[in-house]
mmCIF file of C-alpha atoms in Angstrom:
data_model
loop_
_atom_site.group_PDB
_atom_site.id
_atom_site.type_symbol
_atom_site.label_atom_id
_atom_site.label_comp_id
_atom_site.label_asym_id
_atom_site.label_seq_id
_atom_site.Cartn_x
_atom_site.Cartn_y
_atom_site.Cartn_z
ATOM 1 C CA MET A 15 0.003 0.097 0.126
ATOM 2 C CA PRO A 16 1.419 3.322 -0.801
ATOM 3 C CA LEU A 17 2.040 5.896 2.001
ATOM 4 C CA PHE A 18 -0.671 8.151 0.531
ATOM 5 C CA THR A 19 -2.909 8.738 -2.184
ATOM 6 C CA VAL A 20 -4.137 11.934 -3.839
ATOM 7 C CA ASP A 21 -7.544 12.467 -5.780
ATOM 8 C CA GLU A 22 -6.314 14.231 -8.762
ATOM 9 C CA THR A 23 -9.821 15.735 -9.354
ATOM 10 C CA LEU A 24 -9.451 17.865 -6.131
ATOM 11 C CA CYS A 25 -5.623 18.379 -6.097
ATOM 12 C CA ARG A 26 -4.616 21.912 -7.086
ATOM 13 C CA ARG A 27 -1.088 21.076 -7.873
ATOM 14 C CA ASP A 28 0.075 23.886 -5.485
ATOM 15 C CA GLY A 29 2.989 21.830 -3.827
ATOM 16 C CA LEU A 30 1.965 22.628 -0.575
ATOM 17 C CA CYS A 31 2.257 18.962 0.692
ATOM 18 C CA VAL A 32 5.629 18.696 -0.837
ATOM 19 C CA ALA A 33 6.915 21.868 0.946
ATOM 20 C CA VAL A 34 5.760 20.776 4.385
ATOM 21 C CA CYS A 35 6.839 17.147 4.646
ATOM 22 C CA PRO A 36 9.676 17.255 7.235
ATOM 23 C CA ALA A 37 11.060 13.822 5.820
ATOM 24 C CA SER A 38 10.938 14.981 2.300
ATOM 25 C CA LEU A 39 8.731 11.828 1.454
ATOM 26 C CA VAL A 40 6.234 13.856 -0.771
ATOM 27 C CA ARG A 41 7.507 14.411 -4.354
ATOM 28 C CA ARG A 42 6.166 15.543 -7.495
ATOM 29 C CA ASP A 43 7.620 16.015 -11.177
ATOM 30 C CA GLY A 44 7.492 19.608 -12.409
ATOM 31 C CA PRO A 45 5.162 22.532 -11.160
ATOM 32 C CA GLU A 46 2.167 20.739 -12.495
ATOM 33 C CA GLY A 47 2.757 17.236 -11.363
ATOM 34 C CA LEU A 48 0.545 15.360 -8.849
ATOM 35 C CA PRO A 49 2.174 14.626 -5.514
ATOM 36 C CA TYR A 50 3.292 10.952 -5.040
ATOM 37 C CA PRO A 51 5.071 9.212 -2.076
ATOM 38 C CA LEU A 52 8.712 8.484 -2.307
ATOM 39 C CA ALA A 53 8.857 4.710 -2.935
ATOM 40 C CA GLY A 54 10.365 2.486 -0.391
ATOM 41 C CA LYS A 55 10.807 4.992 2.360
ATOM 42 C CA GLU A 56 7.514 4.290 4.189
ATOM 43 C CA ALA A 57 9.223 3.508 7.371
ATOM 44 C CA HIS A 58 10.669 7.064 7.600
ATOM 45 C CA CYS A 59 7.190 8.820 7.688
ATOM 46 C CA ILE A 60 6.920 10.043 11.318
ATOM 47 C CA ARG A 61 2.932 10.323 11.131
ATOM 48 C CA CYS A 62 3.003 14.108 11.677
ATOM 49 C CA GLY A 63 0.109 14.718 9.380
ATOM 50 C CA HIS A 64 1.398 17.868 8.058
ATOM 51 C CA CYS A 65 0.657 16.798 4.425
ATOM 52 C CA VAL A 66 -3.009 16.173 5.105
ATOM 53 C CA ALA A 67 -3.568 19.176 7.045
ATOM 54 C CA VAL A 68 -2.092 21.648 4.887
ATOM 55 C CA CYS A 69 -4.069 20.515 1.690
ATOM 56 C CA PRO A 70 -6.846 23.185 1.169
ATOM 57 C CA THR A 71 -9.105 20.729 -0.891
ATOM 58 C CA GLY A 72 -8.718 17.553 1.181
ATOM 59 C CA ALA A 73 -7.197 15.755 -1.619
ATOM 60 C CA LEU A 74 -4.585 13.706 -0.044
ATOM 61 C CA ARG A 75 -5.228 10.632 2.178
ATOM 62 C CA HIS A 76 -2.698 9.085 4.246
ATOM 63 C CA SER A 77 -2.661 5.285 4.665
ATOM 64 C CA LEU A 78 -1.463 5.472 8.437
ATOM 65 C CA LEU A 79 -3.660 8.304 9.646
ATOM 66 C CA PRO A 80 -7.614 8.133 9.075
ATOM 67 C CA PHE A 81 -8.894 11.077 7.246
ATOM 68 C CA GLU A 82 -11.740 11.486 9.792
ATOM 69 C CA ASP A 83 -9.164 12.231 12.469
ATOM 70 C CA PHE A 84 -8.219 15.526 10.751
ATOM 71 C CA PRO A 85 -11.285 17.842 11.408
ATOM 72 C CA PRO A 86 -11.287 21.214 9.917
ATOM 73 C CA ILE A 87 -9.805 24.030 11.631
ATOM 74 C CA ASP A 88 -12.376 26.582 12.790
ATOM 75 C CA ARG A 89 -10.565 30.046 12.783
ATOM 76 C CA THR A 90 -13.338 31.587 14.678
ATOM 77 C CA LYS A 91 -12.211 29.685 17.898
ATOM 78 C CA ALA A 92 -8.801 30.963 17.676
ATOM 79 C CA LEU A 93 -7.753 32.556 21.100
ATOM 80 C CA PRO A 94 -6.683 36.295 20.605
ATOM 81 C CA PRO A 95 -3.181 36.669 21.824
ATOM 82 C CA GLU A 96 -4.667 39.011 24.828
ATOM 83 C CA ALA A 97 -6.969 36.302 25.809
ATOM 84 C CA LEU A 98 -4.112 33.439 25.761
ATOM 85 C CA ALA A 99 -1.942 35.856 27.652
ATOM 86 C CA HIS A 100 -4.647 36.431 30.303
ATOM 87 C CA HIS A 101 -5.132 32.587 30.577
ATOM 88 C CA LEU A 102 -1.379 31.915 31.146
ATOM 89 C CA ARG A 103 -0.987 34.859 33.688
ATOM 90 C CA THR A 104 -3.923 33.736 35.824
ATOM 91 C CA ARG A 105 -2.548 30.276 36.125
ATOM 92 C CA ARG A 106 -0.934 29.625 39.636
ATOM 93 C CA SER A 107 0.977 27.003 41.199
ATOM 94 C CA ILE A 108 -1.685 25.591 43.485
ATOM 95 C CA ARG A 109 -0.569 24.252 46.909
ATOM 96 C CA ASN A 110 -4.075 24.162 48.641
ATOM 97 C CA PHE A 111 -6.572 21.796 47.583
ATOM 98 C CA LYS A 112 -10.133 20.629 48.272
ATOM 99 C CA PRO A 113 -10.029 17.009 49.215
ATOM 100 C CA ASP A 114 -12.576 15.884 46.591
ATOM 101 C CA THR A 115 -11.207 13.854 43.681
ATOM 102 C CA VAL A 116 -11.311 15.271 40.173
ATOM 103 C CA PRO A 117 -13.721 13.353 37.941
ATOM 104 C CA ARG A 118 -11.941 11.025 35.434
ATOM 105 C CA GLU A 119 -13.973 12.511 32.802
ATOM 106 C CA THR A 120 -12.170 15.911 33.294
ATOM 107 C CA PHE A 121 -8.718 14.426 33.334
ATOM 108 C CA ALA A 122 -9.852 12.473 30.230
ATOM 109 C CA ALA A 123 -10.683 15.936 28.571
ATOM 110 C CA ILE A 124 -7.424 17.410 29.911
ATOM 111 C CA LEU A 125 -5.344 14.562 28.395
ATOM 112 C CA ASP A 126 -7.290 14.773 24.998
ATOM 113 C CA SER A 127 -5.764 18.214 24.710
ATOM 114 C CA ALA A 128 -2.411 17.376 26.213
ATOM 115 C CA ARG A 129 -1.855 14.572 23.908
ATOM 116 C CA HIS A 130 -1.180 16.999 20.896
ATOM 117 C CA ALA A 131 1.845 18.356 22.681
ATOM 118 C CA PRO A 132 4.945 18.254 20.289
ATOM 119 C CA SER A 133 7.457 15.540 20.765
ATOM 120 C CA GLY A 134 10.796 14.969 19.235
ATOM 121 C CA HIS A 135 10.321 13.204 15.757
ATOM 122 C CA ASN A 136 6.530 12.943 16.660
ATOM 123 C CA HIS A 137 7.405 9.854 18.675
ATOM 124 C CA GLN A 138 4.743 10.563 21.073
ATOM 125 C CA PRO A 139 6.259 8.707 23.987
ATOM 126 C CA VAL A 140 4.569 10.124 26.991
ATOM 127 C CA ALA A 141 2.204 7.978 29.020
ATOM 128 C CA TRP A 142 0.392 8.949 32.212
ATOM 129 C CA THR A 143 -0.236 7.529 35.490
ATOM 130 C CA ILE A 144 -2.598 9.222 38.018
ATOM 131 C CA LEU A 145 -2.935 8.603 41.757
ATOM 132 C CA GLU A 146 -6.622 8.759 42.521
ATOM 133 C CA GLY A 147 -7.552 9.920 45.804
ATOM 134 C CA ARG A 148 -5.986 11.015 49.127
ATOM 135 C CA PRO A 149 -5.346 7.685 50.483
ATOM 136 C CA ALA A 150 -3.190 6.568 47.711
ATOM 137 C CA VAL A 151 -1.184 10.033 47.758
ATOM 138 C CA ALA A 152 -0.698 9.663 51.418
ATOM 139 C CA GLU A 153 0.870 6.187 50.951
ATOM 140 C CA LEU A 154 3.374 7.670 48.352
ATOM 141 C CA LEU A 155 3.991 10.526 50.946
ATOM 142 C CA SER A 156 4.955 7.872 53.460
ATOM 143 C CA HIS A 157 7.571 6.376 51.118
ATOM 144 C CA VAL A 158 8.993 9.891 50.072
ATOM 145 C CA ALA A 159 9.262 10.861 53.865
ATOM 146 C CA ALA A 160 11.176 7.655 54.484
ATOM 147 C CA TRP A 161 13.556 8.405 51.617
ATOM 148 C CA MET A 162 13.896 12.041 53.110
ATOM 149 C CA ARG A 163 15.009 10.715 56.569
ATOM 150 C CA GLU A 164 17.596 8.416 55.096
ATOM 151 C CA GLU A 165 19.185 11.106 53.003
ATOM 152 C CA VAL A 166 19.190 13.296 56.311
ATOM 153 C CA GLN A 167 20.609 10.483 58.437
ATOM 154 C CA ALA A 168 23.361 9.842 55.699
ATOM 155 C CA ARG A 169 23.982 13.581 55.699
ATOM 156 C CA THR A 170 24.223 13.642 51.877
ATOM 157 C CA ASP A 171 24.813 16.800 49.791
ATOM 158 C CA LEU A 172 21.350 16.370 48.425
ATOM 159 C CA SER A 173 19.708 16.608 51.833
ATOM 160 C CA ARG A 174 21.600 19.656 52.595
ATOM 161 C CA THR A 175 20.864 21.223 49.184
ATOM 162 C CA LEU A 176 17.159 20.562 49.392
ATOM 163 C CA GLY A 177 16.706 21.035 53.000
ATOM 164 C CA LEU A 178 15.301 17.790 53.516
ATOM 165 C CA ALA A 179 15.857 17.917 57.238
ATOM 166 C CA GLY A 180 13.289 20.621 57.517
ATOM 167 C CA ALA A 181 10.957 18.983 55.022
ATOM 168 C CA ALA A 182 11.037 15.615 56.878
ATOM 169 C CA ARG A 183 10.363 17.413 60.363
ATOM 170 C CA ALA A 184 7.376 19.134 58.678
ATOM 171 C CA VAL A 185 5.942 15.943 57.410
ATOM 172 C CA ASP A 186 6.410 14.088 60.842
ATOM 173 C CA LYS A 187 4.601 17.046 62.525
ATOM 174 C CA GLY A 188 1.609 16.895 60.041
ATOM 175 C CA LYS A 189 2.468 19.516 57.750
ATOM 176 C CA ASP A 190 2.565 18.046 54.199
ATOM 177 C CA VAL A 191 5.094 20.091 52.364
ATOM 178 C CA VAL A 192 5.409 17.401 49.726
ATOM 179 C CA THR A 193 2.118 16.695 48.368
ATOM 180 C CA ARG A 194 0.284 19.591 49.840
ATOM 181 C CA GLY A 195 -2.804 17.512 50.591
ATOM 182 C CA ALA A 196 -3.518 17.144 46.832
ATOM 183 C CA PRO A 197 -6.089 14.356 45.971
ATOM 184 C CA HIS A 198 -4.062 13.343 42.867
ATOM 185 C CA VAL A 199 -0.566 13.190 41.558
ATOM 186 C CA VAL A 200 -0.212 13.235 37.783
ATOM 187 C CA PHE A 201 3.043 11.378 36.505
ATOM 188 C CA ALA A 202 4.222 11.697 32.879
ATOM 189 C CA HIS A 203 6.510 8.671 32.058
ATOM 190 C CA VAL A 204 8.512 8.095 28.947
ATOM 191 C CA PRO A 205 11.021 5.390 27.831
ATOM 192 C CA ALA A 206 14.560 5.982 29.442
ATOM 193 C CA ARG A 207 15.905 5.765 25.814
ATOM 194 C CA GLY A 208 14.653 7.657 22.643
ATOM 195 C CA ILE A 209 14.878 10.772 20.693
ATOM 196 C CA THR A 210 14.044 13.516 23.144
ATOM 197 C CA PRO A 211 12.006 11.602 25.730
ATOM 198 C CA LEU A 212 12.888 13.820 28.789
ATOM 199 C CA THR A 213 11.880 16.914 26.973
ATOM 200 C CA ASP A 214 8.753 15.539 25.641
ATOM 201 C CA ALA A 215 7.512 14.531 29.170
ATOM 202 C CA VAL A 216 8.136 18.082 30.452
ATOM 203 C CA ILE A 217 6.554 19.617 27.555
ATOM 204 C CA ALA A 218 3.426 17.417 27.682
ATOM 205 C CA ALA A 219 3.337 18.081 31.457
ATOM 206 C CA THR A 220 3.355 21.901 30.900
ATOM 207 C CA TRP A 221 0.498 21.418 28.292
ATOM 208 C CA PHE A 222 -1.417 19.343 30.933
ATOM 209 C CA GLU A 223 -0.953 22.237 33.470
ATOM 210 C CA ILE A 224 -2.115 24.880 31.102
ATOM 211 C CA VAL A 225 -5.164 22.791 30.011
ATOM 212 C CA ALA A 226 -5.985 21.937 33.331
ATOM 213 C CA HIS A 227 -6.417 25.462 34.537
ATOM 214 C CA ALA A 228 -8.804 25.899 31.676
ATOM 215 C CA HIS A 229 -10.833 23.165 33.386
ATOM 216 C CA GLY A 230 -10.722 24.616 36.811
ATOM 217 C CA VAL A 231 -7.993 22.044 37.928
ATOM 218 C CA GLY A 232 -5.196 23.507 40.003
ATOM 219 C CA THR A 233 -1.672 21.826 39.420
ATOM 220 C CA CYS A 234 1.919 22.284 40.820
ATOM 221 C CA PHE A 235 5.089 20.593 39.676
ATOM 222 C CA ALA A 236 6.045 18.298 42.576
ATOM 223 C CA GLY A 237 9.645 18.866 43.215
ATOM 224 C CA TYR A 238 10.258 16.733 46.373
ATOM 225 C CA LEU A 239 8.609 13.831 44.472
ATOM 226 C CA MET A 240 10.646 14.186 41.649
ATOM 227 C CA PHE A 241 13.918 13.848 43.457
ATOM 228 C CA ALA A 242 12.501 11.016 45.411
ATOM 229 C CA LEU A 243 11.698 9.085 42.210
ATOM 230 C CA GLU A 244 15.098 9.892 40.766
ATOM 231 C CA HIS A 245 16.977 8.512 43.673
ATOM 232 C CA ARG A 246 14.756 5.910 44.810
ATOM 233 C CA PRO A 247 13.744 4.113 41.549
ATOM 234 C CA GLU A 248 11.817 1.387 43.311
ATOM 235 C CA LEU A 249 9.041 4.065 44.004
ATOM 236 C CA VAL A 250 8.495 4.230 40.129
ATOM 237 C CA ARG A 251 7.727 0.577 40.149
ATOM 238 C CA LEU A 252 5.568 0.945 42.942
ATOM 239 C CA LEU A 253 3.386 3.304 40.940
ATOM 240 C CA GLY A 254 3.103 0.432 38.422
ATOM 241 C CA ILE A 255 5.313 2.126 35.705
ATOM 242 C CA PRO A 256 7.032 -0.526 33.609
ATOM 243 C CA GLU A 257 10.712 -1.258 33.968
ATOM 244 C CA GLY A 258 12.693 0.827 31.440
ATOM 245 C CA ARG A 259 10.479 3.892 31.898
ATOM 246 C CA VAL A 260 11.322 7.006 33.813
ATOM 247 C CA VAL A 261 9.360 9.921 35.187
ATOM 248 C CA PRO A 262 10.631 13.261 34.116
ATOM 249 C CA ALA A 263 7.556 15.159 35.364
ATOM 250 C CA ALA A 264 5.086 14.974 38.072
ATOM 251 C CA LEU A 265 2.215 17.398 39.203
ATOM 252 C CA LEU A 266 -0.080 17.688 42.193
ATOM 253 C CA ALA A 267 -3.374 18.138 40.962
ATOM 254 C CA GLY A 268 -6.901 18.838 42.381
ATOM 255 C CA THR A 269 -9.578 21.567 42.712
ATOM 256 C CA PRO A 270 -8.052 24.675 44.299
ATOM 257 C CA ALA A 271 -9.079 25.423 47.702
ATOM 258 C CA TYR A 272 -8.772 29.343 47.301
ATOM 259 C CA ARG A 273 -9.673 31.669 44.409
ATOM 260 C CA TYR A 274 -6.866 34.046 43.386
ATOM 261 C CA ARG A 275 -8.317 37.518 42.527
ATOM 262 C CA ARG A 276 -5.326 39.092 40.840
ATOM 263 C CA MET A 277 -2.437 38.348 38.429
ATOM 264 C CA VAL A 278 1.046 38.671 39.661
ATOM 265 C CA PRO A 279 4.176 40.311 38.478
ATOM 266 C CA ARG A 280 7.055 38.388 36.848
ATOM 267 C CA ASP A 281 10.634 39.732 35.943
ATOM 268 C CA GLU A 282 10.884 41.063 32.359
ATOM 269 C CA ALA A 283 12.077 38.582 29.824
ATOM 270 C CA ARG A 284 15.666 38.605 29.047
ATOM 271 C CA VAL A 285 16.279 38.134 25.512
ATOM 272 C CA ALA A 286 19.285 38.647 23.037
ATOM 273 C CA PHE A 287 18.543 39.178 19.377
ATOM 274 C CA LEU A 288 21.441 38.243 17.233
ATOM 275 C CA PRO A 289 21.741 39.370 13.540
ATOM 276 C CA GLY A 290 24.923 37.250 13.513
ATOM 277 C CA LEU A 291 27.131 35.222 15.725
ATOM 278 C CA ALA A 292 28.305 37.273 18.790
ATOM 279 C CA GLY A 293 31.573 37.267 20.530
ATOM 280 C CA GLY A 294 32.089 37.470 24.294
ATOM 281 C CA GLU A 295 31.719 41.397 24.515
ATOM 282 C CA GLU A 296 29.147 41.768 22.227
ATOM 283 C CA ARG A 297 26.969 38.935 23.640
ATOM 284 C CA ALA A 298 27.557 40.478 27.077
ATOM 285 C CA ALA A 299 26.543 43.898 25.861
ATOM 286 C CA CYS A 300 23.548 42.651 24.210
ATOM 287 C CA CYS A 301 22.041 40.982 27.139
ATOM 288 C CA ARG A 302 22.785 43.727 29.545
ATOM 289 C CA ARG A 303 19.769 45.652 30.874
ATOM 290 C CA GLU A 304 19.805 49.402 30.973
#
């Protein structure tokens, strides 16, 4: 079966599908030629869907991607830049949660958007594990607290850098500075090896966080949990995550206990525009703030 077919009665011969294919698998002979797939290179297709998505007439059909999975783009639903900026600026890292669990349907809706996050070579390696309910999260907390105490007793550099002694004391006194009383923890996990698996997971988790905010679900990147999973790999297995996969991102999640009324300030963006390659002095000057 060819990688794709083209309806020659619909094709405009505009060459858009040829131009956008990142693997150069779409060819045509001359400016009026009909697009055709490069023979014998089907395995090089990364299933990005660009060739189908760019076609203005729907003339191209991809053998690996059902055409019904390519809904038309509704330009009227595009967010104005001001609306998107407002959404991003109203997102907060939530550390106070209501005890109720988030419906699975809400998580499904969030993940239905987050699954479209970009990944290296479109490998889409990210899978998700979601701890559901405070008892499950509290059980994980007990394991993390035990790891903290061991690091403190061993007087490791990590325990000093992270201030684990104070965190462990707080947990022992009933103040949860690790999971913050969240009813869920969301783990994005990927194969340990791949094109860009660690980056893919962080990007996907970031998309999850942004979309969750739109659904009224608060999140916070779980730093202590991440360090515990990195230094105590058996915790990853306790989560049911298969051998050979790692967890580059974990989010506390739940319904926020409080409503924020104002956006908050952040430092101005630091940026350097380079019209060419810069040397040491030039680079330092272009980054200096007046």
